[in-house]
Short mmCIF file of C-alpha atoms in Angstrom, two decimals:
data_model
loop_
_atom_site.label_atom_id
_atom_site.label_comp_id
_atom_site.label_asym_id
_atom_site.label_seq_id
_atom_site.Cartn_x
_atom_site.Cartn_y
_atom_site.Cartn_z
CA UNK A 27 -75.18 -60.19 -9.76
CA UNK A 28 -74.16 -63.24 -11.78
CA UNK A 29 -71.61 -61.58 -14.05
CA UNK A 30 -68.25 -63.12 -14.79
CA UNK A 31 -65.66 -60.87 -13.18
CA UNK A 32 -62.06 -59.71 -12.99
CA UNK A 33 -60.42 -59.08 -9.61
CA UNK A 34 -58.07 -56.08 -9.41
CA UNK A 35 -55.76 -56.05 -6.39
CA UNK A 36 -54.71 -52.52 -5.46
CA UNK A 37 -51.16 -52.01 -4.21
CA UNK A 38 -51.66 -48.25 -3.82
CA UNK A 39 -51.23 -46.82 -7.31
CA UNK A 40 -52.96 -43.51 -7.94
CA UNK A 41 -54.17 -44.89 -11.29
CA UNK A 42 -55.63 -48.21 -10.14
CA UNK A 43 -59.10 -46.79 -10.86
CA UNK A 44 -58.09 -46.41 -14.50
CA UNK A 45 -57.43 -50.16 -14.75
CA UNK A 46 -60.97 -50.82 -13.55
CA UNK A 47 -62.42 -48.22 -15.91
CA UNK A 48 -60.66 -49.77 -18.92
CA UNK A 49 -61.96 -53.24 -17.97
CA UNK A 50 -65.50 -51.89 -17.54
CA UNK A 51 -65.22 -50.10 -20.90
CA UNK A 52 -64.74 -53.58 -22.40
CA UNK A 53 -68.16 -54.38 -20.84
CA UNK A 54 -66.57 -56.73 -18.32
CA UNK A 55 -67.47 -56.46 -14.63
CA UNK A 56 -64.55 -56.00 -12.25
CA UNK A 57 -63.92 -55.05 -8.64
CA UNK A 58 -60.98 -53.36 -6.91
CA UNK A 59 -59.91 -54.74 -3.53
CA UNK A 60 -56.87 -54.02 -1.32
CA UNK A 61 -53.83 -56.18 -2.08
CA UNK A 62 -53.54 -57.45 1.51
CA UNK A 63 -56.66 -59.62 1.41
CA UNK A 64 -55.96 -63.12 2.73
CA UNK A 65 -55.54 -66.34 0.77
CA UNK A 66 -58.81 -67.57 2.25
CA UNK A 67 -60.57 -64.39 1.07
CA UNK A 68 -59.23 -64.91 -2.48
CA UNK A 69 -60.38 -68.54 -2.54
CA UNK A 70 -63.82 -67.57 -1.21
CA UNK A 71 -64.07 -64.78 -3.81
CA UNK A 72 -63.39 -67.32 -6.56
CA UNK A 73 -65.65 -70.01 -5.11
CA UNK A 74 -68.72 -69.04 -7.16
CA UNK A 75 -66.86 -69.87 -10.37
CA UNK A 76 -67.37 -66.39 -11.84
CA UNK A 77 -63.78 -65.15 -11.37
CA UNK A 78 -62.06 -65.24 -14.76
CA UNK A 79 -58.80 -63.39 -14.08
CA UNK A 80 -56.73 -61.22 -11.72
CA UNK A 81 -54.86 -57.96 -12.34
CA UNK A 82 -52.14 -56.73 -9.96
CA UNK A 83 -51.81 -52.92 -9.89
CA UNK A 84 -48.85 -50.61 -9.64
CA UNK A 85 -47.50 -48.99 -6.45
CA UNK A 86 -45.12 -46.31 -5.22
CA UNK A 87 -43.27 -48.94 -3.10
CA UNK A 88 -40.36 -51.31 -3.80
CA UNK A 89 -40.99 -55.07 -3.68
CA UNK A 90 -37.65 -55.94 -2.11
CA UNK A 91 -38.36 -53.94 1.05
CA UNK A 92 -39.49 -56.16 3.92
CA UNK A 93 -42.47 -53.96 4.80
CA UNK A 94 -44.03 -53.89 1.33
CA UNK A 95 -46.97 -55.96 0.22
CA UNK A 96 -47.03 -59.15 -1.77
CA UNK A 97 -49.90 -60.62 -3.75
CA UNK A 98 -51.80 -63.34 -1.90
CA UNK A 99 -50.17 -66.60 -2.96
CA UNK A 100 -53.60 -68.05 -3.71
CA UNK A 101 -53.81 -65.72 -6.73
CA UNK A 102 -51.20 -67.87 -8.48
CA UNK A 103 -52.95 -71.12 -7.51
CA UNK A 104 -56.50 -70.40 -8.77
CA UNK A 105 -55.84 -71.57 -12.32
CA UNK A 106 -57.02 -68.23 -13.82
CA UNK A 107 -54.91 -65.80 -15.89
CA UNK A 108 -52.99 -63.10 -13.98
CA UNK A 109 -51.73 -59.77 -15.35
CA UNK A 110 -49.13 -57.78 -13.39
CA UNK A 111 -48.70 -54.06 -14.09
CA UNK A 112 -45.53 -52.18 -12.99
CA UNK A 113 -45.22 -53.09 -9.28
CA UNK A 114 -47.63 -55.94 -10.03
CA UNK A 115 -45.07 -57.33 -12.48
CA UNK A 116 -42.28 -56.94 -9.95
CA UNK A 117 -44.09 -58.71 -7.12
CA UNK A 118 -45.14 -61.48 -9.53
CA UNK A 119 -41.49 -61.93 -10.57
CA UNK A 120 -40.15 -61.96 -7.02
CA UNK A 121 -42.86 -64.24 -5.60
CA UNK A 122 -42.46 -66.78 -8.41
CA UNK A 123 -38.68 -67.05 -8.19
CA UNK A 124 -37.35 -64.14 -10.25
CA UNK A 125 -35.27 -61.17 -9.12
CA UNK A 126 -36.03 -57.44 -8.76
CA UNK A 127 -33.44 -54.70 -8.17
CA UNK A 128 -33.32 -50.91 -7.94
CA UNK A 129 -32.58 -49.46 -11.35
CA UNK A 130 -29.60 -47.21 -12.06
CA UNK A 131 -31.75 -45.27 -14.48
CA UNK A 132 -35.39 -44.48 -13.67
CA UNK A 133 -38.04 -44.30 -16.37
CA UNK A 134 -40.88 -41.78 -16.00
CA UNK A 135 -42.99 -40.78 -18.98
CA UNK A 136 -42.92 -41.70 -22.66
CA UNK A 137 -41.03 -44.80 -23.77
CA UNK A 138 -40.90 -47.06 -26.81
CA UNK A 139 -41.09 -50.76 -26.00
CA UNK A 140 -40.06 -53.58 -28.31
CA UNK A 141 -42.40 -56.58 -28.28
CA UNK A 142 -40.66 -59.96 -28.12
CA UNK A 143 -41.55 -63.61 -27.98
CA UNK A 144 -44.77 -63.49 -30.04
CA UNK A 145 -46.98 -63.90 -26.97
CA UNK A 146 -50.77 -64.07 -27.07
CA UNK A 147 -51.04 -60.80 -25.10
CA UNK A 148 -49.16 -58.68 -27.65
CA UNK A 149 -49.87 -60.62 -30.85
CA UNK A 150 -50.53 -58.16 -33.71
CA UNK A 151 -50.60 -55.21 -31.26
CA UNK A 152 -48.07 -52.53 -32.23
CA UNK A 153 -47.86 -48.80 -32.89
CA UNK A 154 -45.18 -49.08 -35.57
CA UNK A 155 -42.64 -51.51 -36.97
CA UNK A 156 -38.90 -50.80 -37.18
CA UNK A 157 -36.95 -51.31 -40.42
CA UNK A 158 -35.69 -54.56 -38.85
CA UNK A 159 -39.31 -55.74 -38.50
CA UNK A 160 -39.64 -55.33 -34.71
CA UNK A 161 -43.09 -54.40 -33.42
CA UNK A 162 -42.92 -51.31 -31.17
CA UNK A 163 -45.33 -49.90 -28.59
CA UNK A 164 -45.59 -46.26 -27.46
CA UNK A 165 -46.13 -46.50 -23.71
CA UNK A 166 -46.03 -44.62 -20.41
CA UNK A 167 -43.48 -45.77 -17.83
CA UNK A 168 -43.30 -44.87 -14.15
CA UNK A 169 -40.72 -46.95 -12.30
CA UNK A 170 -37.33 -46.92 -10.62
CA UNK A 171 -36.99 -50.66 -9.88
CA UNK A 172 -36.94 -53.40 -12.52
CA UNK A 173 -37.00 -57.16 -12.96
CA UNK A 174 -33.45 -58.37 -13.57
CA UNK A 175 -34.05 -62.13 -13.66
CA UNK A 176 -37.09 -63.96 -15.04
CA UNK A 177 -38.88 -66.49 -12.82
CA UNK A 178 -38.74 -70.15 -13.93
CA UNK A 179 -41.16 -70.88 -16.76
CA UNK A 180 -41.32 -67.25 -17.98
CA UNK A 181 -40.03 -65.86 -21.28
CA UNK A 182 -39.18 -62.33 -22.33
CA UNK A 183 -42.21 -60.46 -23.76
CA UNK A 184 -40.99 -56.82 -24.10
CA UNK A 185 -37.93 -54.65 -23.54
CA UNK A 186 -36.52 -51.12 -23.72
CA UNK A 187 -32.91 -50.01 -23.84
CA UNK A 188 -32.91 -49.12 -20.14
CA UNK A 189 -35.26 -51.92 -19.04
CA UNK A 190 -34.26 -55.20 -20.71
CA UNK A 191 -37.21 -57.02 -19.08
CA UNK A 192 -40.17 -54.70 -19.68
CA UNK A 193 -42.61 -57.57 -20.07
CA UNK A 194 -42.68 -61.30 -19.30
CA UNK A 195 -45.02 -64.22 -19.86
CA UNK A 196 -45.62 -67.79 -18.73
CA UNK A 197 -48.17 -68.85 -21.32
CA UNK A 198 -48.66 -72.33 -19.84
CA UNK A 199 -50.06 -70.82 -16.63
CA UNK A 200 -51.37 -67.72 -18.50
CA UNK A 201 -49.36 -65.30 -16.33
CA UNK A 202 -48.44 -62.04 -18.06
CA UNK A 203 -46.76 -58.89 -16.80
CA UNK A 204 -45.70 -55.50 -18.19
CA UNK A 205 -43.53 -52.82 -16.64
CA UNK A 206 -45.44 -50.01 -18.37
CA UNK A 207 -48.97 -48.78 -17.62
CA UNK A 208 -51.57 -49.91 -20.21
CA UNK A 209 -54.38 -48.28 -18.23
CA UNK A 210 -53.32 -44.67 -18.97
CA UNK A 211 -54.22 -42.97 -22.23
CA UNK A 212 -50.52 -42.20 -22.89
CA UNK A 213 -50.03 -45.91 -23.69
CA UNK A 214 -51.54 -45.86 -27.17
CA UNK A 215 -52.40 -49.56 -27.39
CA UNK A 216 -53.25 -49.88 -23.70
CA UNK A 217 -56.97 -50.41 -24.25
CA UNK A 218 -56.28 -53.09 -26.88
CA UNK A 219 -53.86 -54.86 -24.53
CA UNK A 220 -56.30 -54.91 -21.60
CA UNK A 221 -59.18 -56.02 -23.84
CA UNK A 222 -56.98 -58.83 -25.19
CA UNK A 223 -56.30 -59.95 -21.62
CA UNK A 224 -59.86 -59.85 -20.24
CA UNK A 225 -61.78 -60.93 -23.36
CA UNK A 226 -59.44 -63.35 -25.12
CA UNK A 227 -57.01 -64.71 -22.55
CA UNK A 228 -59.48 -64.73 -19.63
CA UNK A 229 -62.42 -65.55 -21.90
CA UNK A 230 -64.79 -63.23 -20.05
CA UNK A 231 -68.24 -62.51 -21.49
CA UNK A 232 -68.72 -58.77 -22.28
CA UNK A 233 -72.14 -58.57 -20.62
CA UNK A 234 -71.71 -55.57 -18.31
CA UNK A 235 -74.07 -53.12 -20.07
CA UNK A 236 -75.93 -50.27 -18.37
CA UNK A 237 -79.25 -50.67 -20.15
CA UNK A 238 -79.33 -54.28 -18.89
CA UNK A 239 -78.13 -53.22 -15.43
CA UNK A 240 -81.36 -51.31 -14.72
CA UNK A 241 -83.37 -54.51 -14.17
CA UNK A 242 -80.69 -55.94 -11.85
CA UNK A 243 -80.44 -52.68 -9.87
CA UNK A 244 -84.23 -52.32 -9.55
CA UNK A 245 -84.52 -55.88 -8.27
CA UNK A 246 -81.70 -55.30 -5.75
CA UNK A 247 -83.30 -52.05 -4.46
CA UNK A 248 -86.69 -53.72 -4.02
CA UNK A 249 -85.10 -56.65 -2.20
CA UNK A 250 -83.18 -54.31 0.15
CA UNK A 251 -85.97 -51.82 0.85
CA UNK A 252 -89.07 -54.01 0.84
CA UNK A 253 -92.08 -51.96 1.92
CA UNK A 254 -90.02 -49.38 3.86
CA UNK A 255 -89.52 -45.69 3.05
CA UNK A 256 -86.46 -43.94 1.58
CA UNK A 257 -85.31 -40.32 1.84
CA UNK A 258 -82.71 -38.87 -0.54
CA UNK A 259 -80.87 -35.55 -0.62
CA UNK A 260 -81.29 -34.36 -4.19
CA UNK A 261 -78.61 -31.86 -5.19
CA UNK A 262 -79.31 -31.64 -8.90
CA UNK A 263 -75.90 -33.14 -9.65
CA UNK A 264 -75.48 -36.20 -11.86
CA UNK A 265 -75.00 -38.79 -9.11
CA UNK A 266 -77.92 -37.84 -6.89
CA UNK A 267 -80.17 -37.31 -9.93
CA UNK A 268 -79.46 -40.76 -11.40
CA UNK A 269 -79.79 -42.37 -7.95
CA UNK A 270 -83.18 -40.66 -7.50
CA UNK A 271 -84.41 -41.76 -10.95
CA UNK A 272 -83.27 -45.36 -10.38
CA UNK A 273 -84.78 -45.64 -6.89
CA UNK A 274 -88.02 -44.03 -8.09
CA UNK A 275 -88.15 -46.59 -10.93
CA UNK A 276 -87.81 -49.34 -8.29
CA UNK A 277 -90.12 -48.19 -5.46
CA UNK A 278 -92.11 -45.18 -6.70
CA UNK A 279 -93.76 -43.19 -3.89
CA UNK A 280 -91.77 -44.99 -1.20
CA UNK A 281 -89.04 -42.46 -2.12
CA UNK A 282 -89.10 -38.86 -0.89
CA UNK A 283 -86.46 -36.47 -2.24
CA UNK A 284 -85.35 -33.41 -0.31
CA UNK A 285 -83.90 -30.67 -2.50
CA UNK A 286 -82.01 -28.10 -0.42
CA UNK A 287 -81.53 -24.84 -2.34
CA UNK A 288 -78.58 -23.15 -0.61
CA UNK A 289 -78.73 -20.09 -2.84
CA UNK A 290 -75.46 -21.01 -4.55
CA UNK A 291 -76.82 -22.94 -7.50
CA UNK A 292 -76.47 -22.12 -11.19
CA UNK A 293 -79.03 -19.93 -12.98
CA UNK A 294 -82.56 -21.43 -12.81
CA UNK A 295 -81.13 -24.74 -11.57
CA UNK A 296 -83.65 -25.18 -8.77
CA UNK A 297 -86.58 -24.81 -11.16
CA UNK A 298 -84.98 -27.26 -13.61
CA UNK A 299 -84.57 -29.90 -10.88
CA UNK A 300 -88.18 -29.53 -9.76
CA UNK A 301 -89.47 -29.62 -13.32
CA UNK A 302 -87.62 -32.85 -14.07
CA UNK A 303 -88.25 -34.82 -10.89
CA UNK A 304 -91.56 -33.51 -9.61
CA UNK A 305 -92.95 -32.54 -13.02
CA UNK A 306 -91.80 -35.23 -15.47
CA UNK A 307 -90.91 -38.20 -13.24
CA UNK A 308 -93.73 -37.47 -10.75
CA UNK A 309 -91.42 -38.15 -7.81
CA UNK A 310 -92.14 -36.75 -4.35
CA UNK A 311 -89.75 -33.79 -3.96
CA UNK A 312 -89.67 -31.35 -1.04
CA UNK A 313 -87.92 -28.10 -2.03
CA UNK A 314 -86.37 -26.20 0.85
CA UNK A 315 -85.27 -22.60 0.20
CA UNK A 316 -82.46 -22.22 2.73
CA UNK A 317 -80.57 -19.52 0.82
CA UNK A 318 -80.95 -16.85 3.51
CA UNK A 319 -79.63 -19.23 6.18
CA UNK A 320 -76.57 -20.21 4.13
CA UNK A 321 -75.72 -16.64 3.09
CA UNK A 322 -76.13 -15.39 6.67
CA UNK A 323 -73.76 -18.07 8.05
CA UNK A 324 -71.21 -17.41 5.28
CA UNK A 325 -71.12 -13.63 5.89
CA UNK A 326 -67.58 -12.44 6.59
CA UNK A 327 -65.99 -15.86 5.89
CA UNK A 328 -63.32 -15.87 3.18
CA UNK A 329 -61.25 -19.02 3.87
CA UNK A 330 -62.25 -21.69 1.30
CA UNK A 331 -62.02 -24.65 3.71
CA UNK A 332 -64.09 -22.78 6.27
CA UNK A 333 -66.71 -22.07 3.60
CA UNK A 334 -66.85 -25.73 2.62
CA UNK A 335 -67.32 -26.81 6.24
CA UNK A 336 -70.08 -24.28 6.87
CA UNK A 337 -71.96 -25.27 3.72
CA UNK A 338 -71.55 -28.99 4.49
CA UNK A 339 -72.70 -28.56 8.11
CA UNK A 340 -75.73 -26.45 7.17
CA UNK A 341 -76.77 -28.90 4.48
CA UNK A 342 -76.74 -31.71 7.04
CA UNK A 343 -78.69 -29.55 9.55
CA UNK A 344 -81.37 -28.61 7.01
CA UNK A 345 -81.65 -32.15 5.70
CA UNK A 346 -81.95 -33.56 9.24
CA UNK A 347 -84.67 -31.05 10.08
CA UNK A 348 -86.68 -32.06 7.00
CA UNK A 349 -86.20 -35.76 7.78
CA UNK A 350 -87.50 -35.19 11.32
CA UNK A 351 -90.51 -33.29 9.95
CA UNK A 352 -91.32 -36.20 7.66
CA UNK A 353 -91.04 -38.62 10.53
CA UNK A 354 -93.22 -36.51 12.81
CA UNK A 355 -95.89 -36.01 10.16
CA UNK A 356 -95.98 -39.71 9.39
CA UNK A 357 -95.80 -38.80 5.71
CA UNK A 358 -95.05 -41.92 3.75
CA UNK A 359 -96.59 -44.24 6.35
CA UNK A 360 -94.01 -44.69 9.15
CA UNK A 361 -91.43 -42.19 7.91
CA UNK A 362 -88.14 -43.01 6.20
CA UNK A 363 -85.97 -45.87 7.45
CA UNK A 364 -83.41 -45.64 4.60
CA UNK A 365 -81.14 -42.78 3.59
CA UNK A 366 -80.19 -42.96 -0.10
CA UNK A 367 -76.90 -41.47 -1.33
CA UNK A 368 -75.32 -41.11 -4.75
CA UNK A 369 -72.07 -42.78 -3.69
CA UNK A 370 -70.17 -44.03 -6.75
CA UNK A 371 -67.36 -46.56 -7.10
CA UNK A 372 -64.41 -44.12 -7.08
CA UNK A 373 -65.61 -42.92 -3.65
CA UNK A 374 -65.59 -46.52 -2.42
CA UNK A 375 -62.12 -47.24 -3.86
CA UNK A 376 -60.58 -44.02 -2.53
CA UNK A 377 -62.18 -44.53 0.86
CA UNK A 378 -60.83 -48.08 1.04
CA UNK A 379 -57.37 -46.97 -0.05
CA UNK A 380 -57.32 -44.30 2.63
CA UNK A 381 -58.38 -46.78 5.33
CA UNK A 382 -55.82 -49.41 4.32
CA UNK A 383 -53.16 -46.71 3.85
CA UNK A 384 -52.02 -48.48 0.66
CA UNK A 385 -52.49 -45.32 -1.39
CA UNK A 386 -51.44 -41.79 -0.68
CA UNK A 387 -54.81 -40.32 0.36
CA UNK A 388 -56.59 -38.40 -2.40
CA UNK A 389 -59.71 -37.47 -0.44
CA UNK A 390 -62.00 -38.91 2.17
CA UNK A 391 -65.33 -40.41 1.13
CA UNK A 392 -67.33 -37.32 0.16
CA UNK A 393 -70.74 -38.78 1.02
CA UNK A 394 -70.07 -40.31 4.40
CA UNK A 395 -70.30 -37.75 7.15
CA UNK A 396 -72.02 -39.69 9.90
CA UNK A 397 -75.44 -38.65 8.57
CA UNK A 398 -76.95 -42.17 8.49
CA UNK A 399 -75.95 -42.72 12.13
CA UNK A 400 -77.20 -39.28 13.23
CA UNK A 401 -80.57 -39.93 11.65
CA UNK A 402 -80.75 -43.55 12.75
CA UNK A 403 -81.28 -44.64 9.14
CA UNK A 404 -80.02 -47.55 7.07
CA UNK A 405 -77.97 -46.70 3.99
CA UNK A 406 -79.04 -47.28 0.38
CA UNK A 407 -76.33 -46.70 -2.25
CA UNK A 408 -77.54 -48.06 -5.59
CA UNK A 409 -74.65 -46.56 -7.62
CA UNK A 410 -71.77 -47.71 -5.42
CA UNK A 411 -70.56 -50.25 -8.02
CA UNK A 412 -70.49 -47.75 -10.90
CA UNK A 413 -67.96 -45.33 -12.33
CA UNK A 414 -69.05 -41.83 -13.37
CA UNK A 415 -69.25 -42.68 -17.07
CA UNK A 416 -71.41 -45.71 -16.20
CA UNK A 417 -73.66 -43.51 -14.04
CA UNK A 418 -74.16 -41.20 -17.03
CA UNK A 419 -74.99 -44.15 -19.32
CA UNK A 420 -77.45 -45.41 -16.73
CA UNK A 421 -79.07 -41.98 -16.46
CA UNK A 422 -79.70 -41.80 -20.21
CA UNK A 423 -81.06 -45.39 -20.15
CA UNK A 424 -83.45 -44.30 -17.36
CA UNK A 425 -84.79 -41.50 -19.54
CA UNK A 426 -83.06 -38.50 -17.99
CA UNK A 427 -82.20 -35.72 -20.51
CA UNK A 428 -78.77 -36.05 -22.12
CA UNK A 429 -77.95 -32.42 -21.25
CA UNK A 430 -78.64 -33.05 -17.56
CA UNK A 431 -76.71 -36.31 -17.36
CA UNK A 432 -73.67 -35.09 -19.31
CA UNK A 433 -73.38 -31.71 -17.60
CA UNK A 434 -69.97 -30.68 -16.41
CA UNK A 435 -69.13 -31.40 -12.75
CA UNK A 436 -70.40 -28.87 -10.21
CA UNK A 437 -68.90 -28.68 -6.70
CA UNK A 438 -71.06 -29.57 -3.70
CA UNK A 439 -70.60 -26.09 -2.17
CA UNK A 440 -71.74 -24.66 -5.51
CA UNK A 441 -70.86 -21.05 -6.26
CA UNK A 442 -69.58 -20.77 -2.70
CA UNK A 443 -66.16 -21.90 -3.92
CA UNK A 444 -66.37 -20.06 -7.24
CA UNK A 445 -66.74 -16.73 -5.46
CA UNK A 446 -63.27 -15.97 -4.16
CA UNK A 447 -63.28 -14.66 -0.61
CA UNK A 448 -66.50 -13.67 1.13
CA UNK A 449 -69.78 -14.91 -0.35
CA UNK A 450 -72.47 -12.28 -0.86
CA UNK A 451 -75.85 -12.48 -2.59
CA UNK A 452 -74.82 -9.67 -4.95
CA UNK A 453 -71.73 -11.63 -6.01
CA UNK A 454 -73.71 -14.86 -6.50
CA UNK A 455 -76.31 -13.10 -8.66
CA UNK A 456 -73.64 -11.54 -10.88
CA UNK A 457 -71.72 -14.82 -11.17
CA UNK A 458 -74.84 -16.84 -12.01
CA UNK A 459 -75.64 -14.63 -14.99
CA UNK A 460 -72.06 -14.44 -16.26
CA UNK A 461 -71.62 -18.21 -15.96
CA UNK A 462 -74.88 -18.88 -17.82
CA UNK A 463 -73.67 -16.74 -20.75
CA UNK A 464 -70.33 -18.61 -20.88
CA UNK A 465 -72.03 -22.03 -20.90
CA UNK A 466 -74.64 -20.92 -23.44
CA UNK A 467 -71.95 -19.74 -25.84
CA UNK A 468 -69.88 -22.92 -25.34
CA UNK A 469 -72.92 -25.02 -26.25
CA UNK A 470 -73.63 -22.88 -29.33
CA UNK A 471 -70.06 -22.79 -30.68
CA UNK A 472 -69.22 -25.78 -32.90
CA UNK A 473 -65.65 -26.82 -33.67
CA UNK A 474 -65.55 -27.43 -37.45
CA UNK A 475 -62.82 -30.08 -37.17
CA UNK A 476 -64.78 -32.40 -34.87
CA UNK A 477 -68.35 -31.24 -35.44
CA UNK A 478 -68.82 -31.08 -31.65
CA UNK A 479 -69.77 -28.11 -29.49
CA UNK A 480 -67.04 -26.58 -27.37
CA UNK A 481 -69.10 -27.54 -24.32
CA UNK A 482 -68.73 -31.20 -25.27
CA UNK A 483 -65.05 -30.72 -26.13
CA UNK A 484 -64.28 -29.36 -22.64
CA UNK A 485 -64.44 -31.52 -19.52
CA UNK A 486 -65.30 -28.67 -17.16
CA UNK A 487 -66.02 -25.01 -17.80
CA UNK A 488 -67.21 -22.28 -15.46
CA UNK A 489 -66.85 -18.67 -14.39
CA UNK A 490 -65.10 -17.44 -11.24
CA UNK A 491 -65.99 -14.22 -9.42
CA UNK A 492 -63.00 -12.15 -8.29
CA UNK A 493 -63.60 -9.81 -5.34
CA UNK A 494 -61.70 -6.94 -6.97
CA UNK A 495 -62.79 -3.97 -9.05
CA UNK A 496 -61.12 -2.47 -12.08
CA UNK A 497 -61.53 0.75 -14.01
CA UNK A 498 -63.37 0.59 -17.30
CA UNK A 499 -65.11 2.86 -19.77
CA UNK A 500 -68.59 2.46 -21.20
CA UNK A 501 -69.83 5.05 -23.63
CA UNK A 502 -68.32 8.29 -22.41
CA UNK A 503 -68.40 7.29 -18.75
CA UNK A 504 -65.96 5.74 -16.32
CA UNK A 505 -66.87 2.46 -14.65
CA UNK A 506 -65.39 0.80 -11.59
CA UNK A 507 -66.80 -2.72 -11.55
CA UNK A 508 -66.02 -6.35 -10.80
CA UNK A 509 -63.84 -8.85 -12.65
CA UNK A 510 -64.65 -12.46 -13.58
CA UNK A 511 -62.37 -15.20 -14.87
CA UNK A 512 -63.40 -17.89 -17.35
CA UNK A 513 -62.04 -21.40 -16.77
CA UNK A 514 -62.24 -24.30 -19.23
CA UNK A 515 -60.16 -27.49 -19.08
CA UNK A 516 -59.76 -30.74 -20.99
CA UNK A 517 -58.93 -33.99 -19.20
CA UNK A 518 -59.56 -37.71 -19.37
CA UNK A 519 -59.40 -38.44 -15.64
CA UNK A 520 -59.38 -35.07 -13.75
CA UNK A 521 -56.05 -36.07 -12.13
CA UNK A 522 -54.27 -33.87 -14.65
CA UNK A 523 -55.85 -31.28 -16.94
CA UNK A 524 -54.86 -28.85 -19.69
CA UNK A 525 -56.52 -25.50 -20.16
CA UNK A 526 -58.74 -25.57 -23.23
CA UNK A 527 -57.49 -23.58 -26.23
CA UNK A 528 -60.85 -21.99 -26.99
CA UNK A 529 -61.07 -19.96 -30.21
CA UNK A 530 -60.37 -16.25 -29.74
CA UNK A 531 -63.63 -15.47 -31.52
CA UNK A 532 -65.55 -17.47 -28.90
CA UNK A 533 -63.77 -15.78 -26.00
CA UNK A 534 -64.41 -12.38 -27.59
CA UNK A 535 -68.12 -13.15 -27.91
CA UNK A 536 -68.41 -14.37 -24.31
CA UNK A 537 -66.53 -11.36 -22.96
CA UNK A 538 -68.64 -8.92 -24.96
CA UNK A 539 -71.91 -10.46 -23.83
CA UNK A 540 -70.95 -10.61 -20.14
CA UNK A 541 -69.79 -6.98 -20.04
CA UNK A 542 -72.82 -5.75 -21.97
CA UNK A 543 -75.48 -7.89 -20.31
CA UNK A 544 -74.31 -8.20 -16.69
CA UNK A 545 -74.28 -4.73 -15.16
CA UNK A 546 -71.59 -4.69 -12.47
CA UNK A 547 -68.87 -6.57 -14.42
CA UNK A 548 -66.54 -4.64 -16.70
CA UNK A 549 -63.59 -7.01 -17.20
CA UNK A 550 -63.32 -10.68 -18.25
CA UNK A 551 -60.11 -12.74 -18.06
CA UNK A 552 -59.28 -16.29 -19.20
CA UNK A 553 -57.39 -18.76 -16.98
CA UNK A 554 -54.55 -20.46 -18.88
CA UNK A 555 -53.24 -22.57 -15.97
CA UNK A 556 -53.02 -26.36 -16.24
CA UNK A 557 -53.32 -28.94 -13.46
CA UNK A 558 -50.78 -29.33 -11.96
CA UNK A 559 -49.57 -26.87 -10.75
CA UNK A 560 -53.02 -25.24 -10.53
CA UNK A 561 -56.17 -27.09 -9.50
CA UNK A 562 -59.27 -27.12 -11.69
CA UNK A 563 -61.44 -25.17 -9.24
CA UNK A 564 -59.96 -21.97 -7.87
CA UNK A 565 -60.89 -22.81 -4.28
#
């Protein structure tokens, strides 16, 4: 790719991904790399002339400790603008001759920052103006240490009462730094600040657009695959679906998709996947009904981690068996030599952070389980440079239905982790029908204030099956049936989430339909827990 780019060096912040997402939202290409890359690596990265700026992320560490990381010195010698955020500001200050100390008063959460010095970064950016005429920013802080002495050549750019140096700038060298976090939504003008940096100060061209990316991606896939064959595990989720559509656009019948139905999908989901990919896109799709195998192996297992491992292992076993069948039959000429996966950029970043131990581990790479090595296949990951919102944009540009591409997330183990305790076919059938009613009503209910459906206003919504029975009454008779819980949350990044305040009338309608239409359920509850302390999924 010949896009101008921004380099983000990750010092281990849990929100480094948000910096990259904000830069990409400005249609500027960027990459996240660990902060401990060498000076030679930085110079080589900039050698093609496309690097337009560098951003240094936050961290949970303190810069004055001997064991903590510094930015490669080459960053400050490239002649491109540099923006330091939180820890990034502190390491910039210390490395360039300033001073950083532990603060007597820590700042976590909302703060109001006064802009000073009339710098290019903050010019005309403010949330309100004080009676004295000072421009003020509403920001999110998360720090204990602070810069106490500016490096030579820097001037004060922002301050708070407890943090006199909350921003600094050397406008000759185009070095800027802020103690607050512009990447999080709590900083109201954060997007404007980052756009000012990457578009105006760095002068980057906003040419990172998904509809234009298709041609680049198709060319790259064709160059990598050549005349060889590709096999892809199609789950019906957004990532694998978009990967399948993109690869099929590039190489057509050289792609074979294997759709493993583990019996824990949503209502009619298997038929929908086949209709879209085999029916409308005319892709080669092998559907494997492995529901009996999965349910048999899950019998008697109630521990959620154990269920996840069983489902993951069986999926690999079934997929391997189908891959071997393809190879033996010679279908697709010589059989597949590439395994395609829907790996996306957050997986790559989190995986890298876990390996370098810069970040507190969030999760291991969810797609890499040794499968390519076990099958003796090369890996094709056409989405590995994209964030989820970019994957969705790409899917729509490829012609996939909006409803499919913008569906709420669905866990890999499917209903296996939305049925609490042991998984049984009876439970899955009840849950499927109840969940379909909930989603149908969310799509139909429109919020008058926004004009959007409640499905679009929630980030994730689903039904959970509880393995308990409660007494009820229907007509003149007593019932003793199962209980389900409805869960709907709103979030911008899935790191934190609030339960959605759905209208009572909507909840009443959903409850009434489930109890009347799904024989075997006589009680519906609504989960009003936020994350944290709860998680979004129940298991």
